[in-house]
């Protein structure tokens, strides 16, 4: 038996029309935001970074793999983790499907994490992923672009508070990735975009987490169903992500 509001078709039509008007405004805002992203100034990346890849060490420019654009997801898998962040894992499950479409638009899609490459390779095999996943271990890359917090940054502000008084969901999350809270909270998710022009790499856009901004695409599908996402704070066991 449903405990949701039950109404007439006319009531549904009226409520649906109001919702569709708001969805149209949201879509227009998304288009405006996309234009603002493309209008951001490009900043040359002058510092040299080296990444460990399946094909050996590569520079940031080499990660473009012959294309002019690079889109990287900072997948939370710190040096001390035993497994990737469950939320990042859910998002990463969708990256393989996007690969061919982005490549046809002159974009190379990769994931970057600070864990040693051997850990990433083992987890990638377990998940059955195909997208390129490289390690920035030993590099300043994640710190310079705001995807990892320094020890000094963890001693002040919101990070210090979360370490001193961790909420239950953070405790459960730390257990799921196999590390302690201070080590786990060092990492942060996000997307970053680069352009390669005349041999120069430019940083064009970054987006760090803001209130679930990087929810897996299947969450967007669930948002259209009667019961939605359910309990979003439920701890997700990594064995639930095992692929055949």
Phi, psi and omega in degrees: 000133181282145173249016180268162178298133176246131183219188180271167176298322179297320178295319179296316181301317181294314180293321180294320179298316179297319179295316181297327177295320178291321178296323178295320178294321178295320179296320178295321177296320178299320178295320179295319179296321179298320178295320178295321178300313183292337182275352180299145177293147177273136181245120179299138176267104186270335181281144180269128178239142177240134181240144175272126181232172177299335181259014180102181182298139178221150174277171178300319180297323181289338179292342178295337176055043175088358179257169184263352181229144179230126175242121184239137174256127177278099184273121188290099176212089184285167181304330182263359180289153171256346178206161180285160175305131180302320179295317177296324178298316179298319178293316183297335177301340182265350186292321181302320181295334183273343188307303186297324181291319179291320180298324177290348176250025174065034180236129172264127180252128179220169169243148179230134177220163181268350178294154176303149185303324182298324177292319179295318181297318180295318180291323179296318177297317180300320183275344181075025182280152178246339185297149177297135180225117185242159181253133174258017182305130181086359181251158176275001187310305185297325180287318182295327183257012171079021179259001176214142181264140177282167178299323179295318180295330181283352182266359181223164172067209186296323180297315179298321180295318181291329177288319182288322182227070185291133176291163184302320183296327180288323176299314180295321179296316180299320177297320184293331179263355174078037178214177177273164184298314180302323179285320183294321186284354177297324187273153175217146180275165176163165175253148176218142182239142178229156173236148178239117182219125180053038176082359181254132176268132179241137171275122186249332185195145172222146175220115179263165186300135175217096175059049177080026182297338184248039177295143177303152183300329180294340173294322177296324176291318179297329179299342181264001181261162184303321184260359176064215185277347184075217182278097184292337184269001179299132178293131181260124179282141182292335179289346176287344182263002180301134179254151177286000000 
